[in-house]
XYZ file of N, CA and C in Angstrom:
687
model
N -73.130 18.968 -92.735
C -74.068 17.856 -92.881
C -75.166 17.996 -91.838
N -76.384 17.630 -92.217
C -77.514 17.763 -91.295
C -77.494 16.641 -90.273
N -77.927 16.955 -89.038
C -77.731 16.015 -87.933
C -78.417 14.671 -88.137
N -79.565 14.637 -88.853
C -80.252 13.355 -88.995
C -79.625 12.491 -90.091
N -78.577 12.975 -90.719
C -77.886 12.188 -91.744
C -76.850 11.246 -91.136
N -76.399 11.532 -89.926
C -75.312 10.754 -89.332
C -75.733 10.140 -88.000
N -75.563 8.831 -87.892
C -75.830 8.119 -86.646
C -74.587 7.301 -86.306
N -73.995 7.557 -85.134
C -72.809 6.812 -84.714
C -73.223 5.750 -83.701
N -73.031 4.488 -84.086
C -73.310 3.372 -83.175
C -72.094 3.240 -82.254
N -72.335 3.297 -80.951
C -71.266 3.517 -79.978
C -71.315 2.534 -78.816
N -70.234 2.546 -78.045
C -70.160 1.849 -76.759
C -69.416 2.772 -75.794
N -69.860 2.805 -74.531
C -69.363 3.805 -73.571
C -67.858 3.745 -73.325
N -67.241 2.575 -73.424
C -65.827 2.441 -73.069
C -64.891 2.326 -74.276
N -65.441 2.161 -75.467
C -64.607 1.843 -76.625
C -63.702 3.011 -77.046
N -62.372 2.793 -77.054
C -61.464 3.879 -77.452
C -61.604 4.261 -78.925
N -62.043 3.304 -79.753
C -62.214 3.594 -81.176
C -63.429 4.485 -81.413
N -64.466 4.299 -80.603
C -65.613 5.218 -80.636
C -65.163 6.616 -80.225
N -64.321 6.690 -79.188
C -63.824 7.996 -78.727
C -63.090 8.736 -79.843
N -62.298 8.018 -80.633
C -61.614 8.641 -81.784
C -62.621 9.351 -82.686
N -63.716 8.631 -82.980
C -64.737 9.174 -83.880
C -65.423 10.391 -83.251
N -65.694 10.309 -81.942
C -66.361 11.418 -81.251
C -65.467 12.653 -81.186
N -64.162 12.435 -80.990
C -63.211 13.558 -80.977
C -63.204 14.236 -82.349
N -63.199 13.430 -83.415
C -63.210 13.977 -84.774
C -64.503 14.733 -85.044
N -65.637 14.165 -84.647
C -66.936 14.846 -84.802
C -66.919 16.200 -84.096
N -66.341 16.242 -82.888
C -66.286 17.498 -82.123
C -65.336 18.501 -82.773
N -64.160 18.037 -83.191
C -63.161 18.933 -83.792
C -63.672 19.540 -85.100
N -64.463 18.758 -85.848
C -65.006 19.261 -87.117
C -66.394 19.879 -86.941
N -66.856 19.909 -85.676
C -68.145 20.533 -85.356
C -69.285 19.930 -86.183
N -69.357 18.607 -86.204
C -70.356 17.895 -86.997
C -71.482 17.406 -86.089
N -72.688 17.859 -86.354
C -73.852 17.397 -85.602
C -74.151 15.944 -85.986
N -74.587 15.167 -85.009
C -74.855 13.756 -85.264
C -75.744 13.206 -84.163
N -76.255 12.007 -84.376
C -76.981 11.295 -83.340
C -76.135 10.095 -82.903
N -76.413 9.594 -81.692
C -75.666 8.458 -81.164
C -76.624 7.375 -80.693
N -76.205 6.159 -80.884
C -76.972 5.030 -80.344
C -75.980 4.070 -79.712
N -76.207 3.717 -78.458
C -75.272 2.848 -77.734
C -75.736 1.395 -77.801
N -74.758 0.504 -77.846
C -75.064 -0.918 -77.968
C -74.315 -1.688 -76.876
N -74.936 -2.758 -76.380
C -74.302 -3.639 -75.397
C -73.507 -4.696 -76.167
N -72.176 -4.595 -76.126
C -71.334 -5.501 -76.906
C -71.287 -6.908 -76.323
N -71.703 -7.076 -75.065
C -71.741 -8.422 -74.482
C -73.030 -9.142 -74.869
N -73.969 -8.402 -75.453
C -75.238 -8.991 -75.898
C -75.677 -8.247 -77.162
N -74.988 -8.529 -78.258
C -75.176 -7.737 -79.481
C -76.545 -8.001 -80.116
N -77.352 -6.954 -80.279
C -78.661 -7.148 -80.915
C -78.532 -7.442 -82.409
N -79.562 -8.054 -82.961
C -79.532 -8.461 -84.368
C -79.381 -7.264 -85.311
N -80.062 -6.152 -84.998
C -79.988 -4.979 -85.879
C -78.545 -4.474 -85.997
N -77.802 -4.599 -84.876
C -76.407 -4.151 -84.873
C -75.541 -5.079 -85.728
N -75.733 -6.386 -85.589
C -74.949 -7.346 -86.368
C -75.214 -7.191 -87.866
N -76.421 -6.758 -88.220
C -76.724 -6.513 -89.632
C -76.009 -5.266 -90.150
N -75.819 -4.284 -89.261
C -75.151 -3.035 -89.652
C -73.633 -3.138 -89.638
N -73.084 -3.940 -88.715
C -71.638 -3.984 -88.497
C -71.044 -5.288 -89.024
N -70.360 -5.252 -90.178
C -69.803 -6.489 -90.752
C -68.834 -7.214 -89.825
N -68.115 -6.468 -88.968
C -67.154 -7.095 -88.061
C -67.707 -7.282 -86.652
N -68.949 -6.856 -86.441
C -69.548 -6.967 -85.110
C -68.901 -6.053 -84.093
N -68.277 -4.961 -84.576
C -67.552 -4.043 -83.693
C -68.110 -2.622 -83.836
N -67.826 -1.792 -82.825
C -68.117 -0.361 -82.894
C -66.784 0.369 -83.091
N -66.825 1.593 -83.626
C -67.991 2.334 -84.077
C -68.443 1.912 -85.476
N -69.723 2.177 -85.731
C -70.280 2.100 -87.076
C -70.986 3.426 -87.312
N -70.766 4.012 -88.468
C -71.424 5.270 -88.827
C -72.460 4.978 -89.904
N -73.714 5.296 -89.571
C -74.781 5.145 -90.570
C -75.037 6.515 -91.201
N -75.000 6.550 -92.515
C -75.149 7.802 -93.261
C -76.453 7.755 -94.050
N -77.287 8.792 -93.883
C -78.569 8.889 -94.607
C -79.515 7.732 -94.307
N -79.317 7.055 -93.165
C -80.224 5.976 -92.793
C -80.041 4.701 -93.599
N -79.049 4.667 -94.501
C -78.886 3.447 -95.298
C -77.429 2.993 -95.420
N -76.529 3.855 -95.882
C -75.132 3.445 -96.038
C -74.431 3.369 -94.686
N -73.566 2.373 -94.514
C -72.806 2.284 -93.272
C -71.305 2.283 -93.569
N -70.571 2.952 -92.686
C -69.116 2.985 -92.748
C -68.623 2.382 -91.438
N -67.650 1.453 -91.518
C -67.123 0.849 -90.289
C -65.609 0.979 -90.266
N -65.025 0.724 -89.077
C -63.606 0.923 -88.779
C -63.335 2.400 -88.487
N -62.814 2.670 -87.281
C -62.686 4.049 -86.802
C -61.798 4.920 -87.687
N -60.679 4.370 -88.176
C -59.776 5.181 -89.013
C -60.494 5.623 -90.287
N -61.308 4.729 -90.843
C -62.059 5.036 -92.066
C -63.143 6.069 -91.764
N -63.837 5.891 -90.654
C -64.885 6.841 -90.252
C -64.290 8.233 -90.052
N -63.165 8.309 -89.347
C -62.543 9.613 -89.083
C -62.124 10.308 -90.380
N -61.558 9.555 -91.314
C -61.146 10.150 -92.587
C -62.360 10.611 -93.388
N -63.437 9.827 -93.371
C -64.669 10.222 -94.060
C -65.205 11.533 -93.487
N -65.301 11.602 -92.156
C -65.794 12.821 -91.497
C -64.928 14.025 -91.830
N -63.621 13.792 -91.900
C -62.682 14.859 -92.229
C -62.886 15.347 -93.666
N -63.122 14.402 -94.580
C -63.222 14.743 -96.006
C -64.523 15.443 -96.380
N -65.604 15.187 -95.619
C -66.899 15.784 -95.998
C -67.146 17.134 -95.321
N -66.134 17.647 -94.610
C -66.270 18.943 -93.933
C -65.091 19.839 -94.309
N -65.275 21.158 -94.195
C -64.194 22.080 -94.585
C -62.958 21.940 -93.696
N -61.794 22.238 -94.264
C -60.541 22.112 -93.516
C -60.184 20.646 -93.378
N -58.938 20.353 -93.030
C -58.548 18.954 -92.863
C -57.717 18.756 -91.615
N -57.930 17.614 -90.965
C -57.145 17.225 -89.788
C -56.009 16.286 -90.201
N -55.681 16.289 -91.498
C -54.564 15.516 -92.044
C -53.599 16.479 -92.734
N -52.320 16.161 -92.795
C -51.418 16.949 -93.641
C -51.893 16.875 -95.095
N -51.604 17.893 -95.893
C -52.093 17.914 -97.276
C -51.220 17.086 -98.214
N -49.902 16.997 -97.921
C -49.025 16.288 -98.862
C -49.049 14.778 -98.589
N -48.929 13.956 -99.656
C -49.100 12.505 -99.533
C -48.177 11.844 -98.512
N -46.917 12.257 -98.444
C -45.989 11.601 -97.511
C -46.378 11.894 -96.069
N -46.695 13.145 -95.785
C -47.130 13.518 -94.428
C -48.391 12.779 -94.022
N -49.331 12.675 -94.970
C -50.592 11.979 -94.700
C -50.331 10.494 -94.437
N -49.463 9.892 -95.252
C -49.135 8.467 -95.072
C -48.470 8.236 -93.713
N -47.585 9.145 -93.334
C -46.892 9.032 -92.050
C -47.889 9.103 -90.896
N -48.840 10.027 -91.000
C -49.873 10.144 -89.964
C -50.712 8.870 -89.885
N -51.101 8.337 -91.050
C -51.895 7.101 -91.058
C -51.110 5.963 -90.398
N -49.803 5.916 -90.652
C -48.965 4.857 -90.077
C -48.903 4.966 -88.551
N -48.776 6.191 -88.028
C -48.702 6.362 -86.576
C -50.068 6.168 -85.907
N -51.154 6.355 -86.664
C -52.486 6.005 -86.147
C -52.561 4.484 -85.993
N -52.036 3.742 -86.974
C -52.001 2.280 -86.889
C -51.117 1.830 -85.720
N -50.010 2.521 -85.487
C -49.155 2.244 -84.336
C -49.975 2.392 -83.046
N -50.826 3.413 -83.003
C -51.712 3.619 -81.853
C -52.695 2.470 -81.674
N -53.206 1.937 -82.783
C -54.113 0.780 -82.694
C -53.393 -0.427 -82.113
N -52.129 -0.617 -82.506
C -51.331 -1.711 -81.939
C -51.109 -1.491 -80.437
N -50.920 -0.249 -80.049
C -50.744 0.094 -78.631
C -52.006 -0.241 -77.834
N -53.171 -0.017 -78.434
C -54.424 -0.398 -77.769
C -54.484 -1.914 -77.571
N -53.958 -2.667 -78.533
C -53.869 -4.121 -78.367
C -52.964 -4.501 -77.212
N -51.849 -3.772 -77.069
C -50.927 -4.013 -75.950
C -51.607 -3.714 -74.612
N -52.419 -2.653 -74.573
C -53.138 -2.295 -73.339
C -54.146 -3.394 -72.988
N -54.843 -3.918 -73.992
C -55.803 -5.003 -73.753
C -55.098 -6.252 -73.222
N -53.924 -6.570 -73.795
C -53.165 -7.718 -73.290
C -52.726 -7.485 -71.850
N -52.424 -6.227 -71.527
C -52.015 -5.885 -70.168
C -53.152 -6.128 -69.178
N -54.341 -5.638 -69.500
C -55.421 -5.784 -68.512
C -56.029 -7.190 -68.505
N -55.662 -8.020 -69.502
C -56.109 -9.420 -69.493
C -55.036 -10.383 -68.993
N -53.815 -9.880 -68.723
C -52.705 -10.747 -68.299
C -53.061 -11.508 -67.020
N -52.801 -12.817 -67.051
C -53.205 -13.657 -65.919
C -52.202 -13.735 -64.789
N -50.939 -13.439 -65.081
C -49.907 -13.569 -64.053
C -49.146 -12.253 -63.894
N -48.457 -12.133 -62.775
C -47.662 -10.927 -62.526
C -46.552 -10.785 -63.573
N -45.958 -11.925 -63.959
C -44.860 -11.893 -64.936
C -45.334 -11.361 -66.288
N -46.471 -11.872 -66.781
C -46.974 -11.400 -68.080
C -47.460 -9.954 -67.974
N -47.995 -9.594 -66.813
C -48.426 -8.209 -66.572
C -47.216 -7.266 -66.642
N -46.146 -7.615 -65.928
C -44.938 -6.775 -65.929
C -44.302 -6.703 -67.317
N -44.311 -7.834 -68.028
C -43.817 -7.843 -69.415
C -44.645 -6.890 -70.279
N -45.951 -6.886 -70.037
C -46.851 -6.017 -70.794
C -46.546 -4.540 -70.586
N -46.209 -4.174 -69.341
C -45.835 -2.782 -69.054
C -44.541 -2.429 -69.784
N -43.593 -3.373 -69.818
C -42.315 -3.173 -70.526
C -42.544 -2.946 -72.021
N -43.452 -3.727 -72.602
C -43.765 -3.590 -74.035
C -44.307 -2.180 -74.320
N -45.244 -1.720 -73.476
C -45.827 -0.384 -73.657
C -44.760 0.692 -73.465
N -43.912 0.505 -72.464
C -42.802 1.431 -72.212
C -41.927 1.569 -73.468
N -41.608 0.444 -74.087
C -40.795 0.446 -75.297
C -41.482 1.147 -76.461
N -42.784 0.929 -76.602
C -43.541 1.569 -77.689
C -43.598 3.085 -77.500
N -43.783 3.522 -76.251
C -43.844 4.966 -75.981
C -42.490 5.625 -76.257
N -41.402 4.918 -75.938
C -40.061 5.452 -76.233
C -39.831 5.538 -77.743
N -40.397 4.597 -78.478
C -40.292 4.617 -79.945
C -41.088 5.796 -80.528
N -42.174 6.127 -79.861
C -43.025 7.247 -80.270
C -42.391 8.609 -79.954
N -41.582 8.643 -78.897
C -41.028 9.885 -78.347
C -40.424 10.835 -79.398
N -39.493 10.388 -80.272
C -38.884 11.343 -81.206
C -39.826 11.849 -82.295
N -40.997 11.227 -82.415
C -41.953 11.628 -83.461
C -42.821 12.803 -83.031
N -42.926 13.026 -81.717
C -43.873 14.019 -81.189
C -43.240 15.406 -81.206
N -43.836 16.334 -81.967
C -43.269 17.678 -82.102
C -43.735 18.622 -81.013
N -44.961 18.457 -80.552
C -45.508 19.307 -79.501
C -45.974 20.676 -80.031
N -47.021 21.236 -79.431
C -47.814 20.633 -78.348
C -48.603 19.415 -78.826
N -48.934 19.367 -80.141
C -49.636 18.211 -80.701
C -48.630 17.333 -81.433
N -49.095 16.236 -81.967
C -48.192 15.283 -82.617
C -47.341 15.966 -83.690
N -47.999 16.782 -84.505
C -47.325 17.375 -85.667
C -47.062 18.866 -85.482
N -46.996 19.324 -84.231
C -46.732 20.745 -83.993
C -47.970 21.492 -83.542
N -48.228 22.623 -84.184
C -49.274 23.539 -83.714
C -50.691 23.113 -84.100
N -50.813 22.235 -85.101
C -52.159 21.877 -85.585
C -52.599 20.512 -85.077
N -53.762 20.482 -84.467
C -54.385 19.239 -84.015
C -54.739 18.404 -85.245
N -54.449 17.093 -85.180
C -54.702 16.242 -86.344
C -55.397 14.945 -85.928
N -55.678 14.106 -86.922
C -56.327 12.821 -86.638
C -55.438 11.907 -85.792
N -54.116 12.103 -85.838
C -53.229 11.337 -84.952
C -53.546 11.679 -83.490
N -53.765 12.952 -83.219
C -54.106 13.377 -81.855
C -55.431 12.764 -81.406
N -56.399 12.724 -82.337
C -57.698 12.111 -82.023
C -57.530 10.640 -81.666
N -56.548 9.982 -82.281
C -56.317 8.559 -82.016
C -55.643 8.321 -80.659
N -54.756 9.222 -80.254
C -53.975 8.986 -79.025
C -54.664 9.502 -77.758
N -55.602 10.430 -77.872
C -56.337 10.891 -76.689
C -56.948 9.731 -75.907
N -57.683 8.823 -76.569
C -58.280 7.679 -75.858
C -57.250 6.681 -75.338
N -56.096 6.570 -76.018
C -55.041 5.654 -75.567
C -54.500 6.127 -74.218
N -54.124 7.400 -74.167
C -53.529 7.944 -72.941
C -54.544 7.995 -71.802
N -55.828 8.140 -72.129
C -56.868 8.203 -71.090
C -56.868 6.930 -70.229
N -56.562 5.789 -70.819
C -56.501 4.547 -70.039
C -55.586 4.692 -68.824
N -54.475 5.408 -69.023
C -53.462 5.460 -67.964
C -53.881 6.351 -66.798
N -54.884 7.206 -66.998
C -55.415 7.978 -65.865
C -55.953 7.014 -64.805
N -56.491 5.884 -65.258
C -56.970 4.839 -64.354
C -55.861 3.837 -64.015
N -55.055 3.462 -65.007
C -54.056 2.391 -64.815
C -52.842 2.813 -63.994
N -52.448 4.093 -64.095
C -51.179 4.563 -63.504
C -50.899 4.011 -62.110
N -51.885 4.087 -61.232
C -51.613 3.745 -59.827
C -51.481 2.236 -59.591
N -51.760 1.414 -60.617
C -51.667 -0.043 -60.443
C -50.464 -0.641 -61.183
N -49.629 0.205 -61.791
C -48.500 -0.287 -62.574
C -47.228 -0.330 -61.733
N -46.333 -1.286 -62.017
C -45.101 -1.406 -61.219
C -44.130 -0.250 -61.461
N -44.211 0.382 -62.621
C -43.419 1.591 -62.899
C -44.128 2.406 -63.975
N -43.684 3.629 -64.160
C -44.329 4.544 -65.096
C -43.856 4.270 -66.530
N -44.729 3.774 -67.423
C -44.293 3.473 -68.787
C -43.947 4.722 -69.607
N -44.323 5.899 -69.106
C -43.996 7.158 -69.790
C -42.607 7.671 -69.402
N -41.956 6.971 -68.471
C -40.616 7.354 -68.032
C -39.660 7.341 -69.227
N -38.900 8.426 -69.382
C -37.959 8.510 -70.495
C -38.573 9.014 -71.786
N -39.850 9.401 -71.734
C -40.541 9.935 -72.923
C -41.217 11.268 -72.586
N -40.407 12.320 -72.307
C -40.998 13.594 -71.856
C -41.920 14.252 -72.878
N -41.621 14.117 -74.166
C -42.484 14.712 -75.192
C -43.846 14.028 -75.224
N -43.829 12.703 -75.072
C -45.081 11.946 -75.039
C -45.875 12.319 -73.785
N -45.171 12.469 -72.651
C -45.852 12.876 -71.407
C -46.515 14.244 -71.554
N -45.789 15.169 -72.173
C -46.341 16.525 -72.367
C -47.542 16.479 -73.311
N -47.437 15.674 -74.352
C -48.534 15.506 -75.321
C -49.752 14.904 -74.630
N -49.508 13.911 -73.776
C -50.608 13.318 -72.999
C -51.335 14.401 -72.189
N -50.568 15.280 -71.550
C -51.165 16.351 -70.748
C -51.994 17.312 -71.584
N -51.483 17.677 -72.758
C -52.220 18.582 -73.661
C -53.526 17.926 -74.117
N -53.454 16.654 -74.471
C -54.657 15.949 -74.928
C -55.696 15.850 -73.814
N -55.237 15.627 -72.585
C -56.168 15.508 -71.447
C -56.923 16.810 -71.206
N -56.344 17.936 -71.620
C -56.991 19.243 -71.422
C -57.858 19.664 -72.613
N -57.777 18.948 -73.721
C -58.510 19.320 -74.936
C -59.998 19.006 -74.752
N -60.898 19.993 -74.928
C -62.336 19.743 -74.703
C -62.891 18.571 -75.504
N -62.478 18.420 -76.761
C -63.006 17.320 -77.585
C -62.622 15.959 -76.997
N -61.440 15.889 -76.395
C -60.975 14.640 -75.776
C -61.722 14.407 -74.464
N -61.838 15.448 -73.662
C -62.549 15.332 -72.384
C -63.999 14.887 -72.591
N -64.646 15.456 -73.623
C -66.081 15.220 -73.826
C -66.396 13.967 -74.629
N -65.355 13.194 -74.996
C -65.583 11.967 -75.766
C -66.066 10.817 -74.887
N -66.053 11.031 -73.563
C -66.581 10.013 -72.637
C -67.532 10.668 -71.643
N -68.377 9.839 -71.026
C -69.295 10.328 -69.997
C -68.529 10.604 -68.703
N -69.154 11.373 -67.819
C -68.509 11.731 -66.546
C -68.149 10.504 -65.708
N -68.952 9.437 -65.844
C -68.702 8.251 -65.014
C -67.750 7.258 -65.695
N -67.076 7.685 -66.766
C -66.156 6.793 -67.487
C -65.127 6.127 -66.562
N -64.435 6.868 -65.666
C -63.437 6.205 -64.810
C -64.038 5.091 -63.949
N -65.255 5.299 -63.458
C -65.919 4.274 -62.637
C -66.278 3.066 -63.500
N -66.829 3.338 -64.696
C -67.190 2.245 -65.608
C -65.956 1.449 -66.030
N -64.857 2.161 -66.297
C -63.633 1.480 -66.712
C -63.096 0.602 -65.583
N -63.097 1.140 -64.361
C -62.591 0.360 -63.229
C -63.447 -0.892 -63.016
N -64.766 -0.760 -63.155
C -65.656 -1.920 -63.028
C -65.346 -2.963 -64.105
N -65.134 -2.482 -65.327
C -64.783 -3.367 -66.447
C -63.481 -4.114 -66.153
N -62.473 -3.399 -65.647
C -61.168 -4.005 -65.353
C -61.266 -5.005 -64.195
N -62.083 -4.698 -63.199
C -62.263 -5.609 -62.062
C -62.879 -6.935 -62.494
N -63.705 -6.891 -63.542
C -64.407 -8.097 -63.997
C -63.555 -8.974 -64.922
N -62.314 -8.563 -65.214
C -61.493 -9.334 -66.160
C -60.954 -10.624 -65.554
N -61.001 -10.765 -64.245
C -60.395 -11.929 -63.557
C -58.927 -12.074 -63.966
N -58.217 -10.964 -63.992
C -56.817 -10.923 -64.421
C -55.929 -10.493 -63.249
N -54.632 -10.423 -63.517
C -53.705 -9.952 -62.485
C -54.030 -8.504 -62.100
N -54.382 -7.690 -63.095
C -54.745 -6.293 -62.813
C -55.998 -6.234 -61.938
N -56.971 -7.096 -62.221
C -58.190 -7.139 -61.387
C -57.833 -7.341 -59.921
N -56.893 -8.264 -59.683
C -56.446 -8.563 -58.316
C -55.790 -7.338 -57.688
N -54.971 -6.642 -58.467
C -54.300 -5.427 -57.960
C -55.322 -4.352 -57.582
N -56.305 -4.163 -58.451
C -57.321 -3.126 -58.190
C -58.140 -3.519 -56.955
N -58.561 -4.772 -56.886
C -59.357 -5.243 -55.741
C -58.563 -5.081 -54.451
N -57.260 -5.399 -54.480
C -56.416 -5.253 -53.301
C -56.317 -3.809 -52.853
N -56.162 -2.914 -53.814
C -56.063 -1.474 -53.491
C -57.365 -0.949 -52.932
N -58.501 -1.449 -53.461
C -59.814 -1.016 -52.983
C -60.018 -1.463 -51.523
N -59.552 -2.674 -51.218
C -59.668 -3.208 -49.850
C -58.866 -2.356 -48.873
N -57.672 -1.990 -49.269
C -56.821 -1.161 -48.398
C -57.494 0.181 -48.134
N -58.090 0.763 -49.207
C -58.782 2.061 -49.038
C -59.977 1.938 -48.092
N -60.623 0.776 -48.127
C -61.825 0.586 -47.299
C -61.483 0.405 -45.823
N -60.239 0.069 -45.497
C -59.843 -0.179 -44.103
C -59.838 1.100 -43.276
């Protein structure tokens, strides 16, 4: 596809945008990007995005596709080769585990918005349980073995959160899930995953988390104070 046919409306921190960018990179699809401030959504964006969310993919300057899972499948289908299993059951299973990943992103959001230590610790326990549930599904080095798939594109941005969160958690939620830990490491080294965010992503994410006025914000601020001493 020609580069001026595809425009991805993006936000610097959005994990769902990262999914789309990883897919674009893996399929070697040229595209343009436009970033939007989600705290002050412009009118042109609200007209393009039925849910008021990113990513939105504009095709040929007129048609728009929204929802990251749909965008990723569209990008996969319009280019040679596939990042999905070919048989219906395998494909359905992959789609289901991508949805599981979306639920995990919801758990992460609840974690960084938790107002008390108790709800924060409960949130870590919930994520720990989800990762253990994921553990027997991971074949390695990628989710489904030797071939990188759309499931991998979905989990790269999920695990990236923990590069920042790890040092503020009461225990390691990856404990007891060695296959998931190994998969996280492989994804962190994948160029498409690395390049789905800007170099200053960790700083931007930490600033975003500090502004939540949550229990995690307090933990990060406390750690920053200790470092400054």
